[in-house]
Amino acid sequence: MMQSAQLVDGPRLLDPREFQIAREAQVTHGSLEKVTGVLGFANEELAVRAVAATLGLEFVDLSTTEPDLTLIENFPVKLIHRFGVFPIRRTDDSLVVVTGNPFDLHALDAVSSAAGCSVIPVVALPWEVAKLVKSHLGVGAETIDGLLAQSDADDDDVQVLEELEFDRSEASQQAQQASVVHLVNEILCEAVDARASDIHIECQAAGLKIRYRIDGVLQTQPMPPEINRFQAAIISRLKIMAKMNIAEKRIPQDGRIKLKVSRREVDIRVSVIPMLHGESIVMRVLDKDAMKFSLRGIGMDDDIYERFNKVIRLPHGIVLVTGPTGSGKTTTLYSSLAEIKDEETKIITTEDPIEYQLDGINQIQVHAKVGMTFAASLRAILRHDPDVVLVGEIRDQETAENAIQASLTGHLVFSTLHTNDAAGAFMRLVDMGVEPFLVSSTIEGVMAQRLVRTLCKACCVPYEPEPEEIPIDFPIEEVRKSGQPLYKNVGCRNCRGTGYAGRIGLYEFLQASDEMRQLVTERLPSNVVKQRAIKDGMRTLRQDGWKRVMRGQTTLSEVLRVTKAD
């Protein structure tokens, strides 16, 4: 069986030495990922197929396989978690069970004994088996049915970087239970692995609900109903990790957790708010290792990049980035600072909160409760001889006036505003009470932006949209003339079935001209300023979105989701 050969129209068989390497890797690491190159394969799937062929077993692609879920009803769930197996179908007298570790004969014997029938093993990628278990039994099912039977090595995946403090209360004792620690660690690990930006843990009448925001869209995680008995302990554990008062359940609390998840340093901002059916938690996941701040890398077209790059290098003035929460404003600002920082430039920021620590840049944390507001910190910053100042957000008249004063005294000021488009930034500041002539004379550029999900390259397919699907302002004739197809999302194992993988920015950059400044001074409406900017060559968010669609980067529905017609 273990001879080096090539099957007809199939994977090659492993020789004895390769077979031993594969067995040791499976025992040590739980997968063949680290030895694929040693075995001479381009990826893990080819290596697993070769192992299956060498053992005379069938390989199954779980992304295209529908298991018979009725089999779970009479199958010992503990065995699923203990051995990483899952029943997928039944033959006349046997049970077909998928495994990620075909070398574990003890597991197959145990399953056969518990099921009371012979077992036919089939092989799949280990991570696909784990995903199958989670999708049908829920995140955290391991804790409830046999997680403690697994080795303690799983805890190495999550390491709290600050010492936790426990008291003698019942809630504190519950939060230290091994099952609760395992469960919370798994929720955090799953979120980081799924590239989630936020974790929502919501207490509802029916019980606990967990959702991850992935690529800007909330996705509900399957949860076993038994997890509801861990609800209070999960919340207490997270509050302790975030240095909150676990006895206080009547008022909102904010905190922060510093972790290492799978050897990656992650900061988690935690917000707890009392709701009708208990405390709900939202956690913002800040994966330091995943963030690379580069103005070239955030997806601007060359023409916008060139114009924006010139503005952020001006000696003084105000540069604003606008958009809703979660539209990538902070990333654009940090990337801008990374672009212009050098040993000759002093950069100071005031933020609430500081999301990422930047080398070579002085960062101040706002503390409104003790009087350290944006306005107060900005006044102090100007006494520290800065060249460039970043104000996290202009929220009120005092902060706006201080930012304008800073720009008038020879500083370049970056900040954010919550407006729907670039032109609206001028009138927003005027509405705050700032004189129009001060607004018009200090603002040099405004970048409005949104984030859209990008198509998964592994599964997107070209298609011809129906007439009713095409928005009125979409340049469909231009598409037909170019012969470039449009693409739609399908869904595969690589993108968790959504058809999208990652996000890209849509940008609307308004560079102030003399004509625009005059319009603002005269208090003319934002739509007049916008039309002037379009005449001067500004591309709107919607137009930038259509360009992304025509390039095959995203879909019509994504652009419609985040922009409105001009």
Coordinates of C-alpha atoms in Angstrom, one line a residue:
M1 CA 0.0 0.0 0.0
M2 CA 2.8 2.5 0.9
Q3 CA 4.7 2.5 -2.3
S4 CA 5.8 5.5 -4.3
A5 CA 3.6 5.4 -7.4
Q6 CA 1.2 7.4 -9.4
L7 CA -2.5 6.4 -9.5
V8 CA -4.2 6.6 -12.8
D9 CA -5.9 10.1 -12.8
G10 CA -5.3 10.4 -9.1
P11 CA -2.8 11.6 -6.5
R12 CA 0.5 9.9 -6.2
L13 CA 1.1 7.5 -3.3
L14 CA 3.5 8.3 -0.5
D15 CA 6.7 6.2 0.0
P16 CA 7.4 4.9 3.5
R17 CA 9.6 7.8 4.5
E18 CA 7.0 10.4 3.4
F19 CA 4.2 8.4 5.1
Q20 CA 6.1 8.5 8.4
I21 CA 6.7 12.3 8.0
A22 CA 2.9 12.8 7.4
R23 CA 2.0 10.6 10.4
E24 CA 4.3 12.5 12.7
A25 CA 3.1 15.9 11.5
Q26 CA -0.5 14.9 12.1
V27 CA 0.2 13.7 15.6
T28 CA 2.4 16.8 16.5
H29 CA 0.5 19.6 14.7
G30 CA -2.9 18.2 13.9
S31 CA -2.5 18.9 10.2
L32 CA 0.0 18.5 7.3
E33 CA 0.3 22.2 6.6
K34 CA 3.9 22.4 7.9
V35 CA 5.2 19.5 5.9
T36 CA 3.5 20.0 2.5
G37 CA 6.7 21.3 1.0
V38 CA 8.8 18.5 2.5
L39 CA 6.3 16.0 0.9
G40 CA 6.6 17.8 -2.4
F41 CA 3.1 19.2 -2.6
A42 CA 2.0 22.8 -3.4
N43 CA -0.7 22.9 -0.7
E44 CA -2.2 21.0 2.2
E45 CA -5.2 19.6 0.2
L46 CA -2.9 17.8 -2.3
A47 CA -0.9 16.3 0.7
V48 CA -4.1 15.1 2.4
R49 CA -5.4 13.6 -0.9
A50 CA -2.1 11.7 -1.2
V51 CA -2.4 10.4 2.4
A52 CA -6.0 9.3 1.8
A53 CA -5.0 7.5 -1.5
T54 CA -2.0 5.8 0.3
L55 CA -4.4 4.5 2.9
G56 CA -6.9 3.4 0.3
L57 CA -9.5 5.9 1.7
E58 CA -11.8 8.3 -0.1
F59 CA -11.1 12.1 0.1
V60 CA -14.2 14.3 0.3
D61 CA -14.5 18.0 -0.3
L62 CA -16.7 19.2 2.5
S63 CA -17.5 22.5 0.8
T64 CA -19.6 20.6 -1.7
T65 CA -20.8 17.8 0.6
E66 CA -24.1 17.9 2.4
P67 CA -24.0 15.7 5.5
D68 CA -27.1 13.8 6.7
L69 CA -27.8 15.8 9.8
T70 CA -30.3 13.3 11.2
L71 CA -27.4 11.1 12.0
I72 CA -26.2 13.5 14.7
E73 CA -29.4 12.8 16.7
N74 CA -28.2 9.3 17.7
F75 CA -24.5 10.0 17.5
P76 CA -22.4 10.7 20.7
V77 CA -21.5 14.4 20.4
K78 CA -18.6 14.0 22.7
L79 CA -16.9 11.8 20.2
I80 CA -17.2 14.4 17.5
H81 CA -15.3 16.9 19.6
R82 CA -12.8 14.4 21.2
F83 CA -11.7 12.8 17.9
G84 CA -12.6 15.4 15.3
V85 CA -15.0 13.2 13.3
F86 CA -18.4 13.8 11.9
P87 CA -21.0 11.4 10.5
I88 CA -22.0 12.4 6.9
R89 CA -24.1 9.5 5.5
R90 CA -25.3 5.9 6.1
T91 CA -25.0 2.9 3.8
D92 CA -27.0 -0.3 4.2
D93 CA -25.1 -1.5 7.2
S94 CA -22.3 1.0 7.8
L95 CA -21.8 4.6 8.9
V96 CA -19.7 6.9 6.8
V97 CA -17.6 9.2 9.1
V98 CA -15.3 12.0 7.9
T99 CA -12.1 12.6 9.8
G100 CA -9.2 15.0 9.5
N101 CA -6.8 12.5 11.0
P102 CA -7.0 9.1 9.2
F103 CA -4.0 7.8 11.3
D104 CA -6.1 7.7 14.5
L105 CA -7.4 4.2 14.4
H106 CA -8.4 4.4 18.1
A107 CA -10.9 7.1 17.2
L108 CA -12.5 5.0 14.5
D109 CA -12.7 2.0 16.8
A110 CA -14.4 4.1 19.5
V111 CA -16.9 5.6 17.0
S112 CA -17.7 2.1 15.7
S113 CA -18.3 0.8 19.2
A114 CA -20.5 3.7 20.2
A115 CA -22.5 3.6 17.0
G116 CA -23.0 -0.1 17.2
C117 CA -22.1 -0.7 13.5
S118 CA -19.1 -0.8 11.2
V119 CA -17.6 2.6 10.3
I120 CA -16.3 3.6 6.8
P121 CA -13.8 6.4 7.3
V122 CA -13.4 9.1 4.6
V123 CA -10.8 11.9 4.8
A124 CA -11.1 15.7 4.6
L125 CA -9.0 18.7 5.4
P126 CA -8.8 19.0 9.3
W127 CA -9.9 22.7 9.3
E128 CA -12.9 21.8 7.1
V129 CA -13.9 19.1 9.6
A130 CA -13.6 21.7 12.4
K131 CA -15.7 24.2 10.4
L132 CA -18.3 21.5 9.7
V133 CA -18.6 20.8 13.5
K134 CA -18.9 24.6 14.3
S135 CA -21.5 25.2 11.6
H136 CA -23.8 22.5 12.8
L137 CA -23.1 22.3 16.5
G138 CA -22.2 25.9 17.1
V139 CA -19.3 28.0 18.4
G140 CA -18.6 26.8 21.9
A141 CA -20.2 23.4 21.5
E142 CA -16.9 21.8 22.5
T143 CA -17.1 23.4 26.0
I144 CA -20.5 22.0 26.6
D145 CA -19.9 18.5 25.2
G146 CA -16.5 17.3 25.8
L147 CA -14.1 20.3 25.4
L148 CA -12.5 19.4 28.7
A149 CA -11.6 16.0 27.3
Q150 CA -9.3 17.7 24.9
S151 CA -5.7 18.5 25.8
D152 CA -4.9 21.8 27.6
A153 CA -2.7 22.8 24.6
D154 CA -5.7 24.7 23.2
D155 CA -5.3 27.3 25.9
D156 CA -1.9 28.2 24.4
D157 CA -3.8 29.8 21.5
V158 CA -5.0 32.7 23.7
Q159 CA -2.7 34.4 26.2
V160 CA -3.8 37.4 28.2
L161 CA -1.0 39.9 28.4
E162 CA -2.1 41.6 31.6
E163 CA -2.6 39.9 35.0
L164 CA -6.2 39.3 35.8
E165 CA -7.6 40.1 39.3
F166 CA -10.3 37.9 40.8
D167 CA -12.3 38.4 44.0
R168 CA -14.2 35.9 46.2
S169 CA -17.6 36.6 44.6
E170 CA -19.6 33.9 43.0
A171 CA -19.5 35.6 39.6
S172 CA -15.7 35.8 39.8
Q173 CA -15.4 32.1 40.8
Q174 CA -17.6 31.1 37.8
A175 CA -15.5 33.1 35.5
Q176 CA -12.5 31.0 36.5
Q177 CA -14.0 27.7 35.6
A178 CA -12.0 25.8 33.0
S179 CA -15.1 25.4 30.7
V180 CA -15.8 29.1 30.7
V181 CA -12.2 30.0 30.0
H182 CA -12.1 27.5 27.1
L183 CA -15.4 28.9 25.7
V184 CA -14.3 32.6 25.9
N185 CA -11.0 31.7 24.3
E186 CA -12.7 29.9 21.5
I187 CA -15.0 32.8 20.8
L188 CA -12.0 35.2 20.6
C189 CA -9.9 32.7 18.5
E190 CA -12.7 32.1 16.0
A191 CA -13.2 35.9 15.6
V192 CA -9.6 36.6 14.9
D193 CA -9.3 33.6 12.5
A194 CA -12.4 34.9 10.6
R195 CA -11.0 38.4 10.3
A196 CA -13.8 39.8 12.3
S197 CA -13.6 43.5 13.2
D198 CA -16.3 43.3 15.9
I199 CA -17.7 40.6 18.2
H200 CA -21.3 41.1 19.3
I201 CA -22.5 39.1 22.4
E202 CA -26.2 39.9 22.9
C203 CA -28.5 38.8 25.7
Q204 CA -32.0 38.3 24.3
A205 CA -35.2 36.7 25.5
A206 CA -34.3 33.4 23.7
G207 CA -30.8 33.4 25.2
L208 CA -27.3 34.3 24.1
K209 CA -26.6 35.4 20.5
I210 CA -23.1 35.8 19.1
R211 CA -22.5 37.7 15.8
Y212 CA -19.2 38.6 14.1
R213 CA -18.8 41.6 11.8
I214 CA -16.8 40.3 8.9
D215 CA -15.9 42.7 6.1
G216 CA -18.4 45.2 7.4
V217 CA -21.4 42.8 7.6
L218 CA -22.7 41.0 10.7
Q219 CA -22.8 37.2 10.5
T220 CA -24.6 35.2 13.1
Q221 CA -22.7 32.3 14.6
P222 CA -24.5 29.0 15.2
M223 CA -24.9 28.5 19.0
P224 CA -26.0 25.3 20.8
P225 CA -28.9 26.2 23.2
E226 CA -27.0 24.7 26.1
I227 CA -24.7 27.7 26.0
N228 CA -27.3 29.9 27.7
R229 CA -26.4 28.5 31.1
F230 CA -22.9 29.9 30.6
Q231 CA -24.3 33.4 29.8
A232 CA -23.5 35.1 33.1
A233 CA -20.1 33.5 33.4
I234 CA -19.1 34.5 29.9
I235 CA -20.0 38.1 30.5
S236 CA -18.2 38.1 33.9
R237 CA -15.1 36.5 32.4
L238 CA -14.9 39.2 29.7
K239 CA -15.5 42.0 32.2
I240 CA -12.7 40.7 34.4
M241 CA -10.4 40.5 31.3
A242 CA -11.3 44.1 30.5
K243 CA -10.6 45.4 34.0
M244 CA -14.3 46.2 34.6
N245 CA -16.4 46.1 37.8
I246 CA -18.2 42.8 37.5
A247 CA -20.6 43.7 40.4
E248 CA -21.9 46.8 38.5
K249 CA -24.6 45.8 36.1
R250 CA -26.7 49.0 35.9
I251 CA -24.5 51.4 33.9
P252 CA -22.4 51.1 30.7
Q253 CA -18.7 50.3 31.1
D254 CA -15.7 50.4 28.7
G255 CA -12.5 48.5 28.9
R256 CA -9.7 47.0 27.0
I257 CA -8.1 43.5 26.7
K258 CA -4.6 42.9 25.5
L259 CA -4.1 39.3 24.1
K260 CA -1.9 37.1 22.1
V261 CA -4.2 34.9 19.9
S262 CA -2.3 32.2 17.9
R263 CA 0.9 34.2 18.5
R264 CA -0.6 37.4 17.1
E265 CA -0.8 40.5 19.3
V266 CA -4.4 41.7 19.4
D267 CA -6.1 44.6 21.3
I268 CA -9.8 44.3 22.0
R269 CA -11.9 47.4 23.0
V270 CA -14.8 46.2 25.1
S271 CA -18.1 48.0 25.6
V272 CA -20.7 46.7 28.0
I273 CA -24.3 48.1 28.1
P274 CA -27.2 46.8 30.3
M275 CA -30.1 45.8 28.1
L276 CA -33.6 44.5 28.8
H277 CA -32.5 40.8 29.1
G278 CA -29.1 41.3 30.6
E279 CA -25.7 42.9 29.7
S280 CA -24.7 42.9 26.1
I281 CA -21.0 43.2 25.0
V282 CA -19.5 44.6 21.8
M283 CA -15.8 44.0 21.3
R284 CA -13.7 45.9 18.6
V285 CA -10.9 43.6 17.5
L286 CA -7.7 45.5 16.6
D287 CA -5.3 43.0 15.1
K288 CA -1.9 44.7 15.2
D289 CA -0.1 42.1 13.1
A290 CA -2.7 42.4 10.3
M291 CA -2.5 46.2 10.0
K292 CA 0.0 47.7 7.6
F293 CA -0.5 51.5 7.3
S294 CA 0.4 52.5 3.7
L295 CA -1.3 55.2 1.7
R296 CA -0.5 53.2 -1.5
G297 CA -2.0 50.1 0.1
I298 CA -5.5 51.3 0.9
G299 CA -6.7 51.2 -2.6
M300 CA -6.8 54.8 -3.9
D301 CA -6.6 55.3 -7.7
D302 CA -3.3 56.9 -8.8
D303 CA -5.0 60.2 -9.7
I304 CA -6.6 60.5 -6.2
Y305 CA -3.4 59.4 -4.5
E306 CA -1.3 62.0 -6.3
R307 CA -3.6 64.8 -5.4
F308 CA -4.1 63.7 -1.8
N309 CA -0.4 63.1 -1.3
K310 CA 0.3 66.8 -2.3
V311 CA -2.3 68.1 0.1
I312 CA -1.0 66.1 3.1
R313 CA 2.5 67.6 2.5
L314 CA 1.3 71.3 2.7
P315 CA 2.9 73.3 5.5
H316 CA -0.4 74.3 7.1
G317 CA -4.1 74.0 6.7
I318 CA -6.8 71.4 7.6
V319 CA -7.3 68.0 5.9
L320 CA -10.5 66.2 6.8
V321 CA -11.6 62.6 6.3
T322 CA -15.3 62.0 6.5
G323 CA -17.6 59.0 6.5
P324 CA -19.7 56.8 8.9
T325 CA -18.3 54.7 11.7
G326 CA -16.3 51.7 10.2
S327 CA -15.6 53.3 6.9
G328 CA -11.8 53.2 7.3
K329 CA -11.2 56.9 8.3
T330 CA -8.6 56.0 11.0
T331 CA -6.7 53.8 8.6
T332 CA -6.5 56.6 6.0
L333 CA -5.3 59.1 8.7
Y334 CA -2.7 56.7 10.1
S335 CA -1.5 55.9 6.6
S336 CA -1.2 59.6 5.8
L337 CA 0.9 60.2 8.9
A338 CA 3.1 57.2 8.1
E339 CA 3.6 58.7 4.6
I340 CA 4.8 62.1 5.9
K341 CA 6.6 61.2 9.1
D342 CA 10.4 61.7 9.3
E343 CA 13.0 62.8 11.8
E344 CA 12.5 66.5 10.9
T345 CA 8.7 66.5 11.6
K346 CA 7.1 66.4 15.0
I347 CA 3.6 64.7 14.9
I348 CA 1.3 64.7 17.8
T349 CA -2.2 63.0 17.9
T350 CA -5.1 63.3 20.3
E351 CA -7.4 60.3 20.0
D352 CA -10.4 58.7 21.7
P353 CA -9.4 55.9 21.9
I354 CA -5.9 55.2 20.6
E355 CA -6.6 52.3 18.2
Y356 CA -3.0 51.5 17.1
Q357 CA 0.4 52.6 18.5
L358 CA 2.5 54.2 15.8
D359 CA 6.3 54.4 16.0
G360 CA 7.7 57.8 15.8
I361 CA 4.4 59.6 16.5
N362 CA 3.4 61.1 19.9
Q363 CA -0.1 59.9 20.8
I364 CA -2.5 61.3 23.5
Q365 CA -5.5 59.5 24.9
V366 CA -8.5 61.7 25.5
H367 CA -10.1 61.5 29.0
A368 CA -13.3 63.6 29.0
K369 CA -14.2 62.7 32.6
V370 CA -11.1 64.5 33.9
G371 CA -11.4 67.4 31.5
M372 CA -8.9 66.0 28.9
T373 CA -11.2 66.7 25.9
F374 CA -10.2 67.0 22.2
A375 CA -10.3 70.8 22.6
A376 CA -8.3 70.9 25.9
S377 CA -5.6 68.5 24.6
L378 CA -5.4 70.4 21.3
R379 CA -4.6 73.6 23.3
A380 CA -1.9 71.8 25.2
I381 CA -0.5 70.2 22.0
L382 CA 0.2 73.6 20.4
R383 CA 2.6 74.4 23.3
H384 CA 4.6 71.3 22.4
D385 CA 5.9 72.8 19.1
P386 CA 4.3 70.3 16.7
D387 CA 4.5 70.4 12.9
V388 CA 1.5 68.1 12.3
V389 CA -1.5 67.6 14.6
L390 CA -4.1 64.8 14.3
V391 CA -7.4 65.4 16.2
G392 CA -9.4 62.2 16.3
E393 CA -12.7 63.9 15.7
I394 CA -14.1 67.4 15.5
R395 CA -17.3 67.0 17.6
D396 CA -18.1 70.6 18.8
Q397 CA -17.5 74.3 18.1
E398 CA -14.6 74.6 20.6
T399 CA -12.6 71.7 19.0
A400 CA -13.4 73.1 15.5
E401 CA -12.2 76.6 16.4
N402 CA -9.1 75.3 18.1
A403 CA -8.3 73.2 15.0
I404 CA -8.8 76.3 12.7
Q405 CA -6.6 78.4 15.1
A406 CA -3.9 75.7 14.9
S407 CA -3.9 75.8 11.1
L408 CA -3.8 79.6 11.0
T409 CA -0.7 79.5 13.2
G410 CA 1.3 77.4 10.8
H411 CA 0.3 73.8 11.6
L412 CA -1.1 71.0 9.4
V413 CA -4.1 69.6 11.1
F414 CA -5.7 66.2 10.3
S415 CA -9.2 65.2 11.6
T416 CA -12.4 63.4 10.9
L417 CA -16.0 64.5 10.6
H418 CA -19.3 62.6 10.2
T419 CA -20.8 63.8 7.0
N420 CA -22.3 62.0 4.0
D421 CA -20.0 63.4 1.4
A422 CA -16.9 65.6 1.0
A423 CA -18.8 68.9 0.2
G424 CA -20.9 68.5 3.4
A425 CA -17.8 69.0 5.6
F426 CA -17.8 72.8 5.0
M427 CA -21.4 73.4 6.0
R428 CA -21.0 71.0 9.0
L429 CA -18.3 73.2 10.5
V430 CA -20.4 76.3 9.7
D431 CA -23.4 74.7 11.5
M432 CA -21.1 74.2 14.5
G433 CA -20.7 77.9 14.8
V434 CA -17.5 78.5 13.0
E435 CA -17.4 81.6 10.8
P436 CA -17.7 80.7 7.0
F437 CA -14.6 82.7 6.0
L438 CA -12.5 80.8 8.5
V439 CA -13.7 77.5 7.3
S440 CA -13.2 78.4 3.6
S441 CA -9.7 79.8 4.2
T442 CA -8.3 76.8 6.2
I443 CA -9.7 73.6 4.7
E444 CA -7.3 72.4 2.0
G445 CA -8.9 69.0 1.2
V446 CA -11.7 66.7 2.2
M447 CA -11.7 62.9 1.6
A448 CA -15.0 61.1 1.9
Q449 CA -14.8 57.4 1.9
R450 CA -16.7 54.1 2.2
L451 CA -15.7 50.4 2.3
V452 CA -17.1 47.8 0.0
R453 CA -16.5 44.1 0.1
T454 CA -14.3 42.7 -2.7
L455 CA -15.2 39.6 -4.7
C456 CA -13.7 36.3 -3.8
K457 CA -11.4 35.5 -6.7
A458 CA -11.8 31.8 -6.2
C459 CA -15.5 31.6 -6.9
C460 CA -16.8 34.8 -8.6
V461 CA -18.3 34.3 -12.0
P462 CA -19.1 36.7 -15.0
Y463 CA -22.7 37.4 -15.6
E464 CA -25.1 39.6 -17.5
P465 CA -27.3 41.6 -15.1
E466 CA -31.1 41.8 -15.7
P467 CA -32.3 45.2 -16.8
E468 CA -34.1 45.8 -13.5
E469 CA -30.8 45.1 -11.6
I470 CA -29.0 48.0 -13.3
P471 CA -29.1 51.3 -11.5
I472 CA -30.1 54.3 -13.7
D473 CA -26.7 56.0 -13.2
F474 CA -24.6 52.9 -13.9
P475 CA -22.7 53.3 -17.2
I476 CA -23.8 50.0 -18.7
E477 CA -23.2 51.1 -22.3
E478 CA -19.6 51.8 -21.5
V479 CA -19.3 48.3 -20.1
R480 CA -20.8 46.7 -23.2
K481 CA -18.5 48.7 -25.5
S482 CA -15.4 47.6 -23.5
G483 CA -16.4 43.9 -23.6
Q484 CA -15.3 43.7 -19.9
P485 CA -17.8 41.4 -18.1
L486 CA -19.4 42.2 -14.7
Y487 CA -19.0 39.6 -11.9
K488 CA -21.3 38.3 -9.2
N489 CA -20.5 36.6 -5.9
V490 CA -21.1 32.9 -5.5
G491 CA -19.6 31.5 -2.3
C492 CA -17.0 28.9 -1.6
R493 CA -14.8 27.5 1.2
N494 CA -12.3 30.3 0.9
C495 CA -14.8 33.1 1.6
R496 CA -17.0 31.2 4.2
G497 CA -19.8 31.0 1.6
T498 CA -20.3 34.8 1.2
G499 CA -18.7 35.3 -2.2
Y500 CA -16.6 38.1 -0.8
A501 CA -13.1 38.2 0.7
G502 CA -11.7 41.5 2.1
R503 CA -12.7 45.1 1.5
I504 CA -11.5 48.0 -0.6
G505 CA -12.1 51.8 -0.2
L506 CA -14.3 54.1 -2.4
Y507 CA -12.9 57.6 -2.3
E508 CA -14.3 61.1 -3.1
F509 CA -11.5 63.7 -2.8
L510 CA -12.4 67.3 -2.8
Q511 CA -9.5 69.7 -3.1
A512 CA -10.5 73.3 -2.2
S513 CA -10.3 75.8 -5.1
D514 CA -10.7 79.6 -5.0
E515 CA -14.2 79.2 -6.5
M516 CA -15.2 76.7 -3.8
R517 CA -13.9 78.9 -1.0
Q518 CA -16.0 81.8 -2.3
L519 CA -19.1 79.6 -2.4
V520 CA -18.5 78.5 1.3
T521 CA -17.9 82.1 2.4
E522 CA -21.3 83.0 0.8
R523 CA -22.9 80.2 2.8
L524 CA -24.2 78.5 -0.3
P525 CA -25.7 74.9 0.2
S526 CA -23.5 71.8 0.1
N527 CA -25.0 70.6 -3.2
V528 CA -23.7 73.8 -4.9
V529 CA -20.2 73.2 -3.6
K530 CA -20.4 69.6 -4.7
Q531 CA -21.4 70.5 -8.3
R532 CA -18.5 73.0 -8.4
A533 CA -16.1 70.3 -7.2
I534 CA -17.4 67.9 -9.9
K535 CA -16.8 70.5 -12.5
D536 CA -13.3 70.8 -11.1
G537 CA -12.7 67.1 -11.7
M538 CA -13.9 65.4 -8.5
R539 CA -15.1 61.8 -8.8
T540 CA -17.9 61.1 -6.4
L541 CA -18.2 58.0 -4.2
R542 CA -20.8 56.5 -6.5
Q543 CA -18.7 57.1 -9.6
D544 CA -15.7 55.5 -7.9
G545 CA -17.8 52.6 -6.9
W546 CA -18.9 52.0 -10.5
K547 CA -15.2 52.0 -11.5
R548 CA -14.6 49.2 -9.0
V549 CA -17.6 47.2 -10.4
M550 CA -16.3 47.6 -14.0
R551 CA -12.9 46.4 -13.0
G552 CA -14.4 43.2 -11.5
Q553 CA -13.4 44.1 -7.9
T554 CA -16.9 44.3 -6.4
T555 CA -20.6 44.0 -7.2
L556 CA -23.4 46.4 -8.1
S557 CA -25.2 45.5 -4.8
E558 CA -22.2 46.4 -2.7
V559 CA -21.9 49.9 -4.2
L560 CA -25.7 50.4 -3.8
R561 CA -25.4 49.3 -0.2
V562 CA -22.9 52.0 0.8
T563 CA -23.6 54.9 -1.6
K564 CA -26.5 57.0 -2.8
A565 CA -27.1 58.4 -6.2
D566 CA -25.5 61.8 -6.9

